[in-house]
N, CA, C and O atoms as a GROMACS GRO file, in nm:
protein
  512
    1MET      N    1   9.212  24.038  15.973
    1MET     CA    2   9.118  24.071  16.076
    1MET      C    3   9.195  24.116  16.199
    1MET      O    4   9.279  24.040  16.248
    2PRO      N    5   9.171  24.232  16.251
    2PRO     CA    6   9.245  24.281  16.367
    2PRO      C    7   9.204  24.207  16.493
    2PRO      O    8   9.089  24.164  16.505
    3PRO      N    9   9.296  24.191  16.588
    3PRO     CA   10   9.260  24.123  16.713
    3PRO      C   11   9.154  24.202  16.788
    3PRO      O   12   9.150  24.325  16.785
    4GLU      N   13   9.067  24.126  16.857
    4GLU     CA   14   8.958  24.192  16.930
    4GLU      C   15   9.012  24.259  17.055
    4GLU      O   16   9.095  24.204  17.126
    5THR      N   17   8.966  24.376  17.078
    5THR     CA   18   9.002  24.448  17.199
    5THR      C   19   8.886  24.438  17.295
    5THR      O   20   8.774  24.406  17.252
    6PRO      N   21   8.907  24.464  17.423
    6PRO     CA   22   8.797  24.452  17.520
    6PRO      C   23   8.675  24.537  17.482
    6PRO      O   24   8.564  24.504  17.522
    7ARG      N   25   8.693  24.645  17.406
    7ARG     CA   26   8.579  24.730  17.371
    7ARG      C   27   8.484  24.663  17.274
    7ARG      O   28   8.362  24.670  17.292
    8ASP      N   29   8.537  24.597  17.169
    8ASP     CA   30   8.450  24.541  17.068
    8ASP      C   31   8.432  24.389  17.081
    8ASP      O   32   8.384  24.324  16.988
    9TYR      N   33   8.470  24.331  17.195
    9TYR     CA   34   8.454  24.187  17.219
    9TYR      C   35   8.310  24.160  17.260
    9TYR      O   36   8.259  24.219  17.354
   10VAL      N   37   8.244  24.066  17.186
   10VAL     CA   38   8.105  24.033  17.214
   10VAL      C   39   8.103  23.909  17.304
   10VAL      O   40   8.159  23.806  17.268
   11VAL      N   41   8.039  23.919  17.417
   11VAL     CA   42   8.024  23.807  17.509
   11VAL      C   43   7.903  23.727  17.466
   11VAL      O   44   7.797  23.785  17.441
   12GLY      N   45   7.916  23.594  17.459
   12GLY     CA   46   7.804  23.510  17.419
   12GLY      C   47   7.842  23.364  17.433
   12GLY      O   48   7.937  23.329  17.503
   13TYR      N   49   7.765  23.278  17.364
   13TYR     CA   50   7.789  23.134  17.372
   13TYR      C   51   7.928  23.102  17.318
   13TYR      O   52   7.961  23.137  17.204
   14GLY      N   53   8.011  23.035  17.400
   14GLY     CA   54   8.146  22.999  17.359
   14GLY      C   55   8.243  23.114  17.367
   14GLY      O   56   8.360  23.099  17.331
   15LYS      N   57   8.199  23.229  17.413
   15LYS     CA   58   8.286  23.346  17.426
   15LYS      C   59   8.266  23.408  17.565
   15LYS      O   60   8.194  23.506  17.580
   16PRO      N   61   8.331  23.348  17.666
   16PRO     CA   62   8.313  23.402  17.801
   16PRO      C   63   8.384  23.537  17.815
   16PRO      O   64   8.470  23.571  17.734
   17PRO      N   65   8.346  23.614  17.916
   17PRO     CA   66   8.415  23.741  17.938
   17PRO      C   67   8.565  23.717  17.959
   17PRO      O   68   8.605  23.616  18.016
   18LEU      N   69   8.646  23.809  17.914
   18LEU     CA   70   8.791  23.793  17.920
   18LEU      C   71   8.841  23.776  18.064
   18LEU      O   72   8.934  23.699  18.087
   19HIS      N   73   8.781  23.845  18.158
   19HIS     CA   74   8.832  23.840  18.295
   19HIS      C   75   8.798  23.708  18.366
   19HIS      O   76   8.856  23.679  18.471
   20THR      N   77   8.704  23.625  18.308
   20THR     CA   78   8.670  23.497  18.372
   20THR      C   79   8.739  23.378  18.307
   20THR      O   80   8.723  23.265  18.353
   21ARG      N   81   8.814  23.401  18.201
   21ARG     CA   82   8.883  23.290  18.136
   21ARG      C   83   8.997  23.240  18.223
   21ARG      O   84   9.048  23.312  18.309
   22PHE      N   85   9.038  23.111  18.196
   22PHE     CA   86   9.155  23.058  18.267
   22PHE      C   87   9.278  23.136  18.228
   22PHE      O   88   9.298  23.168  18.110
   23GLN      N   89   9.359  23.168  18.326
   23GLN     CA   90   9.484  23.238  18.300
   23GLN      C   91   9.585  23.138  18.245
   23GLN      O   92   9.581  23.021  18.280
   24LYS      N   93   9.674  23.183  18.160
   24LYS     CA   94   9.777  23.095  18.103
   24LYS      C   95   9.865  23.040  18.215
   24LYS      O   96   9.906  23.114  18.304
   25GLY      N   97   9.893  22.908  18.207
   25GLY     CA   98   9.981  22.844  18.305
   25GLY      C   99   9.913  22.812  18.436
   25GLY      O  100   9.979  22.767  18.529
   26ARG      N  101   9.785  22.834  18.447
   26ARG     CA  102   9.712  22.808  18.571
   26ARG      C  103   9.609  22.698  18.545
   26ARG      O  104   9.533  22.705  18.449
   27SER      N  105   9.607  22.598  18.630
   27SER     CA  106   9.519  22.483  18.610
   27SER      C  107   9.374  22.519  18.640
   27SER      O  108   9.345  22.600  18.728
   28GLY      N  109   9.284  22.456  18.565
   28GLY     CA  110   9.142  22.472  18.592
   28GLY      C  111   9.096  22.382  18.705
   28GLY      O  112   8.985  22.398  18.756
   29ASN      N  113   9.180  22.288  18.744
   29ASN     CA  114   9.148  22.197  18.854
   29ASN      C  115   9.270  22.187  18.946
   29ASN      O  116   9.341  22.086  18.943
   30PRO      N  117   9.294  22.290  19.026
   30PRO     CA  118   9.416  22.291  19.108
   30PRO      C  119   9.419  22.183  19.216
   30PRO      O  120   9.527  22.144  19.259
   31ASN      N  121   9.304  22.134  19.260
   31ASN     CA  122   9.302  22.032  19.364
   31ASN      C  123   9.282  21.892  19.306
   31ASN      O  124   9.241  21.801  19.378
   32GLY      N  125   9.310  21.874  19.178
   32GLY     CA  126   9.293  21.745  19.113
   32GLY      C  127   9.398  21.646  19.158
   32GLY      O  128   9.477  21.673  19.250
   33ARG      N  129   9.400  21.530  19.093
   33ARG     CA  130   9.494  21.424  19.130
   33ARG      C  131   9.636  21.473  19.111
   33ARG      O  132   9.672  21.522  19.004
   34PRO      N  133   9.719  21.460  19.216
   34PRO     CA  134   9.858  21.504  19.205
   34PRO      C  135   9.935  21.419  19.104
   34PRO      O  136   9.907  21.300  19.088
   35ARG      N  137  10.030  21.478  19.038
   35ARG     CA  138  10.113  21.403  18.944
   35ARG      C  139  10.192  21.296  19.016
   35ARG      O  140  10.238  21.315  19.129
   36GLY      N  141  10.206  21.184  18.951
   36GLY     CA  142  10.286  21.076  19.008
   36GLY      C  143  10.211  20.992  19.109
   36GLY      O  144  10.267  20.894  19.158
   37ARG      N  145  10.088  21.025  19.143
   37ARG     CA  146  10.011  20.946  19.238
   37ARG      C  147   9.972  20.817  19.169
   37ARG      O  148   9.916  20.819  19.059
   38LYS      N  149   9.999  20.704  19.233
   38LYS     CA  150   9.976  20.574  19.171
   38LYS      C  151   9.845  20.514  19.222
   38LYS      O  152   9.808  20.532  19.338
   39ASN      N  153   9.775  20.444  19.134
   39ASN     CA  154   9.653  20.377  19.177
   39ASN      C  155   9.688  20.240  19.235
   39ASN      O  156   9.804  20.198  19.234
   40MET      N  157   9.587  20.170  19.287
   40MET     CA  158   9.609  20.043  19.356
   40MET      C  159   9.669  19.938  19.263
   40MET      O  160   9.755  19.860  19.304
   41SER      N  161   9.624  19.935  19.139
   41SER     CA  162   9.675  19.837  19.043
   41SER      C  163   9.825  19.856  19.019
   41SER      O  164   9.900  19.760  19.014
   42THR      N  165   9.866  19.981  19.004
   42THR     CA  166  10.008  20.010  18.981
   42THR      C  167  10.091  19.976  19.104
   42THR      O  168  10.200  19.919  19.092
   43LEU      N  169  10.040  20.009  19.224
   43LEU     CA  170  10.112  19.977  19.346
   43LEU      C  171  10.131  19.826  19.363
   43LEU      O  172  10.239  19.779  19.398
   44LEU      N  173  10.023  19.750  19.337
   44LEU     CA  174  10.031  19.605  19.350
   44LEU      C  175  10.127  19.546  19.248
   44LEU      O  176  10.208  19.459  19.280
   45SER      N  177  10.120  19.595  19.125
   45SER     CA  178  10.209  19.545  19.021
   45SER      C  179  10.355  19.575  19.054
   45SER      O  180  10.442  19.489  19.036
   46ASP      N  181  10.382  19.696  19.102
   46ASP     CA  182  10.519  19.732  19.140
   46ASP      C  183  10.570  19.644  19.254
   46ASP      O  184  10.685  19.600  19.253
   47ALA      N  185  10.483  19.618  19.353
   47ALA     CA  186  10.524  19.534  19.466
   47ALA      C  187  10.552  19.391  19.422
   47ALA      O  188  10.648  19.330  19.468
   48LEU      N  189  10.470  19.339  19.333
   48LEU     CA  190  10.491  19.202  19.286
   48LEU      C  191  10.612  19.188  19.195
   48LEU      O  192  10.671  19.081  19.185
   49ASN      N  193  10.649  19.297  19.129
   49ASN     CA  194  10.766  19.292  19.042
   49ASN      C  195  10.897  19.316  19.116
   49ASN      O  196  11.004  19.306  19.057
   50GLY      N  197  10.888  19.347  19.245
   50GLY     CA  198  11.010  19.362  19.326
   50GLY      C  199  11.082  19.229  19.337
   50GLY      O  200  11.021  19.123  19.325
   51SER      N  201  11.211  19.235  19.359
   51SER     CA  202  11.288  19.110  19.362
   51SER      C  203  11.323  19.068  19.504
   51SER      O  204  11.337  19.151  19.594
   52VAL      N  205  11.338  18.938  19.521
   52VAL     CA  206  11.381  18.879  19.648
   52VAL      C  207  11.489  18.777  19.616
   52VAL      O  208  11.500  18.728  19.504
   53ILE      N  209  11.569  18.746  19.717
   53ILE     CA  210  11.674  18.646  19.700
   53ILE      C  211  11.630  18.519  19.770
   53ILE      O  212  11.597  18.520  19.889
   54VAL      N  213  11.629  18.409  19.696
   54VAL     CA  214  11.590  18.279  19.752
   54VAL      C  215  11.707  18.182  19.736
   54VAL      O  216  11.794  18.200  19.650
   55VAL      N  217  11.707  18.081  19.821
   55VAL     CA  218  11.810  17.977  19.811
   55VAL      C  219  11.742  17.854  19.750
   55VAL      O  220  11.651  17.796  19.809
   56GLU      N  221  11.789  17.816  19.632
   56GLU     CA  222  11.732  17.702  19.562
   56GLU      C  223  11.844  17.607  19.524
   56GLU      O  224  11.938  17.646  19.454
   57ASN      N  225  11.835  17.484  19.571
   57ASN     CA  226  11.939  17.384  19.547
   57ASN      C  227  12.076  17.431  19.597
   57ASN      O  228  12.178  17.406  19.533
   58GLY      N  229  12.077  17.499  19.710
   58GLY     CA  230  12.202  17.544  19.769
   58GLY      C  231  12.261  17.669  19.705
   58GLY      O  232  12.369  17.713  19.745
   59ARG      N  233  12.193  17.726  19.609
   59ARG     CA  234  12.243  17.846  19.542
   59ARG      C  235  12.148  17.962  19.565
   59ARG      O  236  12.026  17.944  19.571
   60ARG      N  237  12.207  18.081  19.578
   60ARG     CA  238  12.125  18.201  19.593
   60ARG      C  239  12.079  18.246  19.454
   60ARG      O  240  12.156  18.248  19.358
   61LYS      N  241  11.952  18.280  19.448
   61LYS     CA  242  11.894  18.316  19.320
   61LYS      C  243  11.803  18.437  19.341
   61LYS      O  244  11.730  18.444  19.440
   62LYS      N  245  11.808  18.531  19.249
   62LYS     CA  246  11.725  18.651  19.258
   62LYS      C  247  11.605  18.634  19.165
   62LYS      O  248  11.621  18.621  19.044
   63ILE      N  249  11.482  18.635  19.223
   63ILE     CA  250  11.360  18.622  19.145
   63ILE      C  251  11.260  18.728  19.190
   63ILE      O  252  11.278  18.792  19.293
   64THR      N  253  11.156  18.747  19.111
   64THR     CA  254  11.053  18.844  19.150
   64THR      C  255  10.962  18.783  19.257
   64THR      O  256  10.953  18.661  19.272
   65LYS      N  257  10.897  18.870  19.331
   65LYS     CA  258  10.803  18.823  19.433
   65LYS      C  259  10.689  18.746  19.369
   65LYS      O  260  10.636  18.651  19.427
   66ARG      N  261  10.651  18.787  19.251
   66ARG     CA  262  10.546  18.719  19.176
   66ARG      C  263  10.585  18.573  19.152
   66ARG      O  264  10.505  18.482  19.172
   67GLU      N  265  10.709  18.551  19.108
   67GLU     CA  266  10.758  18.415  19.085
   67GLU      C  267  10.764  18.336  19.215
   67GLU      O  268  10.731  18.217  19.217
   68ALA      N  269  10.806  18.401  19.323
   68ALA     CA  270  10.816  18.333  19.452
   68ALA      C  271  10.678  18.288  19.500
   68ALA      O  272  10.664  18.178  19.553
   69ILE      N  273  10.577  18.373  19.482
   69ILE     CA  274  10.441  18.337  19.524
   69ILE      C  275  10.391  18.217  19.445
   69ILE      O  276  10.337  18.123  19.503
   70VAL      N  277  10.409  18.220  19.314
   70VAL     CA  278  10.360  18.110  19.230
   70VAL      C  279  10.435  17.982  19.264
   70VAL      O  280  10.374  17.875  19.272
   71THR      N  281  10.565  17.991  19.285
   71THR     CA  282  10.644  17.872  19.319
   71THR      C  283  10.597  17.812  19.450
   71THR      O  284  10.580  17.690  19.459
   72GLN      N  285  10.577  17.895  19.551
   72GLN     CA  286  10.532  17.845  19.681
   72GLN      C  287  10.393  17.783  19.670
   72GLN      O  288  10.365  17.680  19.731
   73LEU      N  289  10.306  17.847  19.592
   73LEU     CA  290  10.170  17.796  19.576
   73LEU      C  291  10.170  17.660  19.508
   73LEU      O  292  10.098  17.569  19.549
   74VAL      N  293  10.250  17.646  19.404
   74VAL     CA  294  10.258  17.518  19.332
   74VAL      C  295  10.320  17.411  19.422
   74VAL      O  296  10.275  17.296  19.420
   75ASN      N  297  10.422  17.446  19.500
   75ASN     CA  298  10.484  17.349  19.590
   75ASN      C  299  10.385  17.301  19.697
   75ASN      O  300  10.381  17.183  19.729
   76LYS      N  301  10.306  17.394  19.753
   76LYS     CA  302  10.206  17.355  19.853
   76LYS      C  303  10.100  17.267  19.789
   76LYS      O  304  10.053  17.171  19.849
   77SER      N  305  10.062  17.300  19.665
   77SER     CA  306   9.964  17.221  19.594
   77SER      C  307  10.015  17.079  19.572
   77SER      O  308   9.940  16.982  19.583
   78ALA      N  309  10.143  17.067  19.540
   78ALA     CA  310  10.203  16.935  19.517
   78ALA      C  311  10.211  16.854  19.646
   78ALA      O  312  10.217  16.731  19.641
   79SER      N  313  10.211  16.921  19.762
   79SER     CA  314  10.218  16.849  19.889
   79SER      C  315  10.079  16.828  19.948
   79SER      O  316  10.064  16.816  20.070
   80ALA      N  317   9.977  16.823  19.861
   80ALA     CA  318   9.840  16.786  19.897
   80ALA      C  319   9.769  16.890  19.982
   80ALA      O  320   9.685  16.854  20.065
   81ASP      N  321   9.800  17.018  19.966
   81ASP     CA  322   9.725  17.125  20.033
   81ASP      C  323   9.604  17.156  19.945
   81ASP      O  324   9.620  17.208  19.834
   82LEU      N  325   9.484  17.125  19.994
   82LEU     CA  326   9.364  17.136  19.913
   82LEU      C  327   9.337  17.280  19.868
   82LEU      O  328   9.304  17.302  19.752
   83LYS      N  329   9.351  17.376  19.957
   83LYS     CA  330   9.325  17.516  19.923
   83LYS      C  331   9.422  17.565  19.815
   83LYS      O  332   9.382  17.632  19.721
   84ALA      N  333   9.550  17.530  19.830
   84ALA     CA  334   9.650  17.569  19.730
   84ALA      C  335   9.620  17.505  19.595
   84ALA      O  336   9.637  17.567  19.490
   85THR      N  337   9.574  17.379  19.598
   85THR     CA  338   9.540  17.310  19.474
   85THR      C  339   9.424  17.379  19.404
   85THR      O  340   9.426  17.395  19.282
   86GLN      N  341   9.324  17.421  19.481
   86GLN     CA  342   9.209  17.491  19.421
   86GLN      C  343   9.253  17.622  19.357
   86GLN      O  344   9.208  17.657  19.248
   87ILE      N  345   9.341  17.695  19.425
   87ILE     CA  346   9.388  17.823  19.373
   87ILE      C  347   9.469  17.802  19.245
   87ILE      O  348   9.452  17.875  19.147
   88VAL      N  349   9.557  17.701  19.246
   88VAL     CA  350   9.640  17.675  19.128
   88VAL      C  351   9.553  17.634  19.010
   88VAL      O  352   9.576  17.678  18.897
   89LEU      N  353   9.453  17.549  19.035
   89LEU     CA  354   9.366  17.506  18.925
   89LEU      C  355   9.285  17.623  18.870
   89LEU      O  356   9.264  17.632  18.749
   90ALA      N  357   9.239  17.713  18.956
   90ALA     CA  358   9.165  17.830  18.910
   90ALA      C  359   9.256  17.921  18.827
   90ALA      O  360   9.214  17.974  18.724
   91MET      N  361   9.379  17.939  18.872
   91MET     CA  362   9.474  18.021  18.796
   91MET      C  363   9.503  17.957  18.662
   91MET      O  364   9.511  18.026  18.560
   92LEU      N  365   9.520  17.826  18.660
   92LEU     CA  366   9.547  17.753  18.536
   92LEU      C  367   9.431  17.768  18.439
   92LEU      O  368   9.452  17.788  18.319
   93ARG      N  369   9.308  17.757  18.489
   93ARG     CA  370   9.189  17.773  18.405
   93ARG      C  371   9.185  17.913  18.344
   93ARG      O  372   9.154  17.928  18.225
   94ASP      N  373   9.217  18.015  18.424
   94ASP     CA  374   9.218  18.152  18.374
   94ASP      C  375   9.323  18.171  18.265
   94ASP      O  376   9.296  18.233  18.162
   95VAL      N  377   9.442  18.118  18.287
   95VAL     CA  378   9.550  18.132  18.191
   95VAL      C  379   9.515  18.062  18.061
   95VAL      O  380   9.539  18.115  17.952
   96GLU      N  381   9.459  17.942  18.071
   96GLU     CA  382   9.424  17.868  17.950
   96GLU      C  383   9.312  17.936  17.873
   96GLU      O  384   9.313  17.936  17.750
   97SER      N  385   9.215  17.995  17.944
   97SER     CA  386   9.105  18.062  17.873
   97SER      C  387   9.155  18.188  17.805
   97SER      O  388   9.105  18.224  17.698
   98GLN      N  389   9.253  18.256  17.864
   98GLN     CA  390   9.311  18.374  17.800
   98GLN      C  391   9.394  18.335  17.679
   98GLN      O  392   9.399  18.408  17.581
   99ALA      N  393   9.459  18.218  17.686
   99ALA     CA  394   9.541  18.172  17.574
   99ALA      C  395   9.453  18.132  17.456
   99ALA      O  396   9.494  18.147  17.340
  100ASP      N  397   9.333  18.081  17.484
  100ASP     CA  398   9.241  18.040  17.377
  100ASP      C  399   9.186  18.161  17.304
  100ASP      O  400   9.147  18.149  17.188
  101GLY      N  401   9.182  18.275  17.368
  101GLY     CA  402   9.131  18.395  17.306
  101GLY      C  403   8.986  18.424  17.338
  101GLY      O  404   8.940  18.536  17.320
  102SER      N  405   8.915  18.326  17.386
  102SER     CA  406   8.775  18.350  17.425
  102SER      C  407   8.752  18.291  17.563
  102SER      O  408   8.786  18.175  17.588
  103ALA      N  409   8.694  18.371  17.651
  103ALA     CA  410   8.671  18.326  17.787
  103ALA      C  411   8.556  18.226  17.791
  103ALA      O  412   8.572  18.116  17.845
  104ASP      N  413   8.441  18.260  17.736
  104ASP     CA  414   8.325  18.173  17.736
  104ASP      C  415   8.267  18.169  17.596
  104ASP      O  416   8.262  18.272  17.528
  105PRO      N  417   8.223  18.052  17.551
  105PRO     CA  418   8.158  18.048  17.421
  105PRO      C  419   8.023  18.119  17.429
  105PRO      O  420   7.966  18.134  17.538
  106ALA      N  421   7.973  18.162  17.314
  106ALA     CA  422   7.844  18.231  17.312
  106ALA      C  423   7.734  18.134  17.354
  106ALA      O  424   7.739  18.017  17.317
  107PRO      N  425   7.634  18.182  17.429
  107PRO     CA  426   7.527  18.092  17.472
  107PRO      C  427   7.445  18.047  17.350
  107PRO      O  428   7.430  18.120  17.252
  108LEU      N  429   7.393  17.924  17.360
  108LEU     CA  430   7.316  17.868  17.250
  108LEU      C  431   7.175  17.926  17.249
  108LEU      O  432   7.112  17.940  17.354
  109THR      N  433   7.127  17.958  17.132
  109THR     CA  434   6.990  18.006  17.118
  109THR      C  435   6.896  17.887  17.113
  109THR      O  436   6.940  17.772  17.105
  110GLU      N  437   6.766  17.914  17.117
  110GLU     CA  438   6.667  17.807  17.110
  110GLU      C  439   6.677  17.733  16.977
  110GLU      O  440   6.663  17.611  16.974
  111ALA      N  441   6.702  17.805  16.868
  111ALA     CA  442   6.717  17.740  16.737
  111ALA      C  443   6.838  17.646  16.736
  111ALA      O  444   6.831  17.536  16.681
  112ASP      N  445   6.948  17.690  16.798
  112ASP     CA  446   7.067  17.603  16.806
  112ASP      C  447   7.036  17.476  16.884
  112ASP      O  448   7.079  17.368  16.846
  113GLN      N  449   6.963  17.490  16.994
  113GLN     CA  450   6.930  17.374  17.077
  113GLN      C  451   6.839  17.278  17.001
  113GLN      O  452   6.853  17.156  17.017
  114GLN      N  453   6.746  17.329  16.920
  114GLN     CA  454   6.659  17.241  16.840
  114GLN      C  455   6.741  17.162  16.739
  114GLN      O  456   6.716  17.044  16.718
  115ILE      N  457   6.837  17.227  16.676
  115ILE     CA  458   6.922  17.158  16.578
  115ILE      C  459   7.003  17.049  16.646
  115ILE      O  460   7.017  16.940  16.592
  116ILE      N  461   7.055  17.078  16.763
  116ILE     CA  462   7.133  16.977  16.837
  116ILE      C  463   7.045  16.858  16.873
  116ILE      O  464   7.089  16.744  16.861
  117ARG      N  465   6.921  16.884  16.917
  117ARG     CA  466   6.829  16.774  16.951
  117ARG      C  467   6.798  16.688  16.828
  117ARG      O  468   6.793  16.565  16.838
  118ARG      N  469   6.779  16.751  16.712
  118ARG     CA  470   6.751  16.676  16.589
  118ARG      C  471   6.869  16.587  16.550
  118ARG      O  472   6.851  16.472  16.511
  119ILE      N  473   6.989  16.642  16.561
  119ILE     CA  474   7.108  16.564  16.526
  119ILE      C  475   7.124  16.447  16.622
  119ILE      O  476   7.157  16.336  16.580
  120GLN      N  477   7.102  16.471  16.752
  120GLN     CA  478   7.112  16.363  16.850
  120GLN      C  479   7.008  16.255  16.822
  120GLN      O  480   7.037  16.136  16.834
  121ALA      N  481   6.887  16.297  16.784
  121ALA     CA  482   6.782  16.199  16.752
  121ALA      C  483   6.821  16.115  16.632
  121ALA      O  484   6.800  15.994  16.632
  122ARG      N  485   6.877  16.176  16.529
  122ARG     CA  486   6.923  16.102  16.410
  122ARG      C  487   7.031  16.002  16.445
  122ARG      O  488   7.031  15.890  16.395
  123LEU      N  489   7.123  16.045  16.532
  123LEU     CA  490   7.233  15.956  16.569
  123LEU      C  491   7.181  15.835  16.647
  123LEU      O  492   7.236  15.726  16.637
  124ARG      N  493   7.075  15.856  16.725
  124ARG     CA  494   7.016  15.746  16.802
  124ARG      C  495   6.928  15.656  16.715
  124ARG      O  496   6.889  15.546  16.756
  125GLY      N  497   6.896  15.704  16.594
  125GLY     CA  498   6.812  15.626  16.504
  125GLY      C  499   6.665  15.655  16.522
  125GLY      O  500   6.580  15.580  16.473
  126GLU      N  501   6.632  15.763  16.591
  126GLU     CA  502   6.492  15.800  16.612
  126GLU      C  503   6.448  15.890  16.497
  126GLU      O  504   6.528  15.963  16.440
  127ASP      N  505   6.321  15.882  16.465
  127ASP     CA  506   6.263  15.973  16.366
  127ASP      C  507   6.208  16.094  16.440
  127ASP      O  508   6.132  16.078  16.535
  128GLY      N  509   6.245  16.211  16.398
  128GLY     CA  510   6.198  16.326  16.473
  128GLY      C  511   6.140  16.424  16.387
  128GLY      O  512   6.095  16.528  16.434
   0.00000   0.00000   0.00000
């Protein structure tokens, strides 16, 4: 099949005119997101993964800012800071729920609740 020339090219659905097509090497969205532009999540993650030097037990140690934040939070929690304790417990709950694989169990249906009531009644010795 010979290549179509502008004379016998039919314009229609899915076949725009040749002069309105995107030119090779030219973007269809020139004002789009610039390459390398980072979103907030990436910026925060990069900042937390940066390293700092701390003195621990008389020795200089290089750790990430993320580790330093957690260490300070746990130390404040251990010294009876109520707000720090609440934050640490919430973080611990999140970590444990992620480790279990399920955040929340499925809610019980009415049929499930009836079965539970019947079992409880049997255990109490009631006839139901």
